[in-house]
XYZ file of C-alpha atoms in Angstrom:
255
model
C -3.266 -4.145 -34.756
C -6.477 -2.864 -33.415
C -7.965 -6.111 -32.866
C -4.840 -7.414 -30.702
C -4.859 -3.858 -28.775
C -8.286 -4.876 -27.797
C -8.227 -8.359 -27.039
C -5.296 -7.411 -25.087
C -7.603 -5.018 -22.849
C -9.938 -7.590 -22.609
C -7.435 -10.150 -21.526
C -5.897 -7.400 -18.386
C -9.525 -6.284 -17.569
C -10.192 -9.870 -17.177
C -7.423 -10.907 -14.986
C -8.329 -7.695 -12.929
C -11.946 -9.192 -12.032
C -10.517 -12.779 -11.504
C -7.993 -10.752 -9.290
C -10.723 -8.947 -6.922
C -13.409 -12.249 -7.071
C -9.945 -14.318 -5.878
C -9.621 -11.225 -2.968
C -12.944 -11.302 -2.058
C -13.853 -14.755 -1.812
C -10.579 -14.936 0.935
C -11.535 -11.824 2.031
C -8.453 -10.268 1.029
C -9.038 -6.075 1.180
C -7.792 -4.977 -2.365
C -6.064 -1.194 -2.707
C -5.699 1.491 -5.622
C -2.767 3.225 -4.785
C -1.353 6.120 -6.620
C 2.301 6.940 -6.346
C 3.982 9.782 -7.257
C 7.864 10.187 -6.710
C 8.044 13.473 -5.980
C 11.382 15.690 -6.718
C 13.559 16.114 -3.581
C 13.558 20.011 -4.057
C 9.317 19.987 -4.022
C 8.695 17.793 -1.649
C 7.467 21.342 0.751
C 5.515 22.085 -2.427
C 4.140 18.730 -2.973
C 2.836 18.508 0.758
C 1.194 22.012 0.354
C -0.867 21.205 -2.701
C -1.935 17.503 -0.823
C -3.029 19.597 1.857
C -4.966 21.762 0.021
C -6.443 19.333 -1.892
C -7.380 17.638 1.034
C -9.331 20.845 2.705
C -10.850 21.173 -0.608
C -12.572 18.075 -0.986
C -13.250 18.208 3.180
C -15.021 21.529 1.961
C -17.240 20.158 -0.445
C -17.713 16.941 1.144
C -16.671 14.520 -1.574
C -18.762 11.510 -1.405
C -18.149 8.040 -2.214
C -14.316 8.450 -2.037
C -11.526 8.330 1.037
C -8.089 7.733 1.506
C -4.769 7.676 3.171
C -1.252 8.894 1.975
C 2.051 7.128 2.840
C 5.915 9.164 2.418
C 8.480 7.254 2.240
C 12.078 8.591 2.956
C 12.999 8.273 -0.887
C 10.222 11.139 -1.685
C 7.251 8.692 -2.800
C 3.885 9.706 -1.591
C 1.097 6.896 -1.651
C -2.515 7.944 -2.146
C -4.141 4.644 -0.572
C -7.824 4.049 -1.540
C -9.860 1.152 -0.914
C -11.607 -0.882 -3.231
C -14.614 -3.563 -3.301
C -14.715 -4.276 -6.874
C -13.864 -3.650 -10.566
C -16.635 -1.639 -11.134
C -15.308 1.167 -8.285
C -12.436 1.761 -11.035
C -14.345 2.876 -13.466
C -16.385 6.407 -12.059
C -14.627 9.310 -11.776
C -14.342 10.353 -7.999
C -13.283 13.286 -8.954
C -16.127 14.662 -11.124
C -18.128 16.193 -8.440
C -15.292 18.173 -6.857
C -14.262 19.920 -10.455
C -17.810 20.769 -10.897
C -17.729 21.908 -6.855
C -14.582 23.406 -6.943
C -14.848 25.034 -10.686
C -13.188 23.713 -13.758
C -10.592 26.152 -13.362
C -9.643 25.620 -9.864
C -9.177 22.045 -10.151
C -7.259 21.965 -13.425
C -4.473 24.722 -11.719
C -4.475 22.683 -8.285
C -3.753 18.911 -10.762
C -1.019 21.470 -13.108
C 0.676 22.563 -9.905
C 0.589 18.670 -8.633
C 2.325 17.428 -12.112
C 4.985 20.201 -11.465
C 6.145 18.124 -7.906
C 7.091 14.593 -9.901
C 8.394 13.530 -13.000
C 7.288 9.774 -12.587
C 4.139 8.839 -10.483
C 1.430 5.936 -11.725
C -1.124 3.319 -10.427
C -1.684 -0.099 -9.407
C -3.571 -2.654 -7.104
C -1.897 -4.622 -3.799
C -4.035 -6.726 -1.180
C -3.883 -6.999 2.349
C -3.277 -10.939 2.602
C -5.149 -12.173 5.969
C -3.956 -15.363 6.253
C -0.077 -14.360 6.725
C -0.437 -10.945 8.219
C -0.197 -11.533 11.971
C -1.829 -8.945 13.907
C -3.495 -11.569 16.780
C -5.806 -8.460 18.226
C -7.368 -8.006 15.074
C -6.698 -7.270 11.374
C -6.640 -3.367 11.127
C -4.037 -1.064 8.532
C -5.146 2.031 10.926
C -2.904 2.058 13.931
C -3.934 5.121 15.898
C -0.626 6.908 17.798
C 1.436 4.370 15.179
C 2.118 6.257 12.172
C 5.687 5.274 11.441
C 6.383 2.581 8.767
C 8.474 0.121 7.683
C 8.383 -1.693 4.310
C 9.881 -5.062 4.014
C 9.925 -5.609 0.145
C 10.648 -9.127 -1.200
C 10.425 -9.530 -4.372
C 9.838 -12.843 -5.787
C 10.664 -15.156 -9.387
C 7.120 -16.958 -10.283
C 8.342 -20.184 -9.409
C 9.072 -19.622 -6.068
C 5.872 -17.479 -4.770
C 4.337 -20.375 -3.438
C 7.300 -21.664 -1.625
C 7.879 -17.979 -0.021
C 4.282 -18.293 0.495
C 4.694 -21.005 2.422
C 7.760 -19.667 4.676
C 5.373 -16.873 5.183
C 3.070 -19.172 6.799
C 5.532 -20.299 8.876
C 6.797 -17.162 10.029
C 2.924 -16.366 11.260
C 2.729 -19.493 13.155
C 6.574 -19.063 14.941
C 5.200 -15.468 15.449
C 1.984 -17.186 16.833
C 3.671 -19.273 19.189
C 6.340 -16.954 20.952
C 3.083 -14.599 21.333
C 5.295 -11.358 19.735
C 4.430 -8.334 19.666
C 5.538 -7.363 16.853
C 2.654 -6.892 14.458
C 3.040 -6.959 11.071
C 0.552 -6.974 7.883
C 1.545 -8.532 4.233
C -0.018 -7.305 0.755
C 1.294 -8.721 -2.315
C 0.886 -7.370 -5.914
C -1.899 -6.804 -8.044
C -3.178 -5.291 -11.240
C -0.335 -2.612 -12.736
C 2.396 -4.008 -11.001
C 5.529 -5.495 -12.792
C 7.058 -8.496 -11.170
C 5.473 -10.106 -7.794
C 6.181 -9.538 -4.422
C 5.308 -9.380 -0.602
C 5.391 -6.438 1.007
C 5.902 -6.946 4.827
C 4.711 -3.712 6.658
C 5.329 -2.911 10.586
C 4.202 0.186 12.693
C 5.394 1.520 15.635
C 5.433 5.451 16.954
C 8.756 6.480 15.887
C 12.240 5.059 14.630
C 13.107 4.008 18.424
C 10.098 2.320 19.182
C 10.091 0.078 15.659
C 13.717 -0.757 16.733
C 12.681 -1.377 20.665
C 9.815 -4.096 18.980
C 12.379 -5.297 16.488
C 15.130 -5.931 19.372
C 12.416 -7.924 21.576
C 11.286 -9.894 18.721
C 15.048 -11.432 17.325
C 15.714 -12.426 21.251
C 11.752 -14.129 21.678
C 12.266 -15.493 18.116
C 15.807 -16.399 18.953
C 17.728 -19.611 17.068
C 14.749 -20.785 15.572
C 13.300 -17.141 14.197
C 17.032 -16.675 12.378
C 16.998 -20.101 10.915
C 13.760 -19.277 9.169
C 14.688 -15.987 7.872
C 17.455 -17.803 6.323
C 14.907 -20.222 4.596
C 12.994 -17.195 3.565
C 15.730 -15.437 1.540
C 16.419 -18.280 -0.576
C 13.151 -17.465 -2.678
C 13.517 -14.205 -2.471
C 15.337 -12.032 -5.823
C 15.656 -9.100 -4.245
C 14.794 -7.387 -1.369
C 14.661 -3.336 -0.609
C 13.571 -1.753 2.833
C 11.836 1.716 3.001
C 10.746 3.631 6.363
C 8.828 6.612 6.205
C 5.246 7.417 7.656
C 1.325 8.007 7.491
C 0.629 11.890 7.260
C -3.255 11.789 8.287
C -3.363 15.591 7.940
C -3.198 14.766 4.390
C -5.722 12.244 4.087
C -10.079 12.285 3.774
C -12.774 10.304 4.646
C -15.842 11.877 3.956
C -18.244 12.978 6.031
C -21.818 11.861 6.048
């Protein structure tokens, strides 16, 4: 049993560096993300604790570590960290801020975390260049744009490369009609079950996402619906979550 626990590992770790040489030889930006879905009735809690964690490690100036948090409006919180290779997994961040902050101190602020969730976990996505369409430049910070949008599509293995395709598509329609609506695509990576594209939009608030969402249908028009159409025949399911960035939450350190 042993011996097929660990050739196991070795099989995962090795699709996770085959994953992030694939992402860096396109150039694809690969993401840890931790998610915890946090209970409805701690969600005030929750955003207290993330806030003090942040000051904490703004106080001792955590190097070597940054990171954004996403909310949806179903009560997940996204701790969104960027990542160059395998090797980054494997040193603990957090080391220098429990021996900064005191053993103590950091294992109460972690306790009173694990009292927000019952369910939270990890896993790798990548921003996919070649079918994100952002025609001024590639960038997941937009400044004054911190509401979101998830387009979820979930996809059988025998169809990702046709929805891959229809993707591509979609960019070049996009291209064409010059819209301005921007949008970026990850798909799955290590720790995730089942594959998928994740379409994700910003704009400054619910009204604005649905002003840029109006303009683009009528500048897409007959031709943008027909490929929609095409899309959804490879994809299994498809969920939609809005929510937000909360940058009062996040860190980058200082230098």
């Amino acid at each position: 049993m042993k011996t097929k626990q660990i050739k196991l590992l070795g099989t995962l770790l090795l699709l996770l560096c085959l994953a992030l040489s694939t992402a860096q030889e396109t150039k694809n930006q690969a993401y840890y993300v931790h998610e915890d879905q946090v209970k409805p009735s701690m969600i005030s809690e929750y955003h207290a604790i993330s806030k003090e964690f942040s000051e904490a490690c703004k106080k001792h100036n955590l190097q070597d570590y940054s990171y954004n948090v996403a909310a949806t409006n179903t009560g997940k919180y996204m701790s969104i960290t960027p990542i160059e290779k395998f090797a980054d997994l494997d040193v603990n961040v957090m080391a220098p801020l429990a021996e900064k902050m005191g053993e103590e101190a950091f294992t109460d602020l972690f306790n009173r975390f694990n009292s927000c969730y019952d369910k939270h976990g990890d896993y790798i996505v990548f921003l996919n260049n070649e079918l994100t369409y952002m025609p001024q430049g590639i960038d997941v910070n937009t400044p004054g744009e911190d509401y979101r949008i998830w387009h979820r599509m979930n996809v059988a293995p025998e169809n990702i490369q046709k929805l891959k395709g229809k993707l591509k598509e979609l960019k070049a329609l996009y291209t064409k009609k010059g819209a301005k609506e921007y949008y970026r695509i990850y798909h799955n990576g290590f720790g995730n079950m089942g594959d998928y594209y994740l379409a994700v939009i910003s704009a400054k608030d619910a009204q604005d996402l649905a002003r840029k969402t109006a303009e683009s249908d009528a500048l897409l028009g007959e031709e943008g619906e027909k490929l929609f159409q095409e899309i959804f025949k490879y994809v299994s399911s498809y969920t939609v979550e809005r929510g937000r960035m909360l940058p009062d939450l996040a860190y980058t350190p200082s230098k």
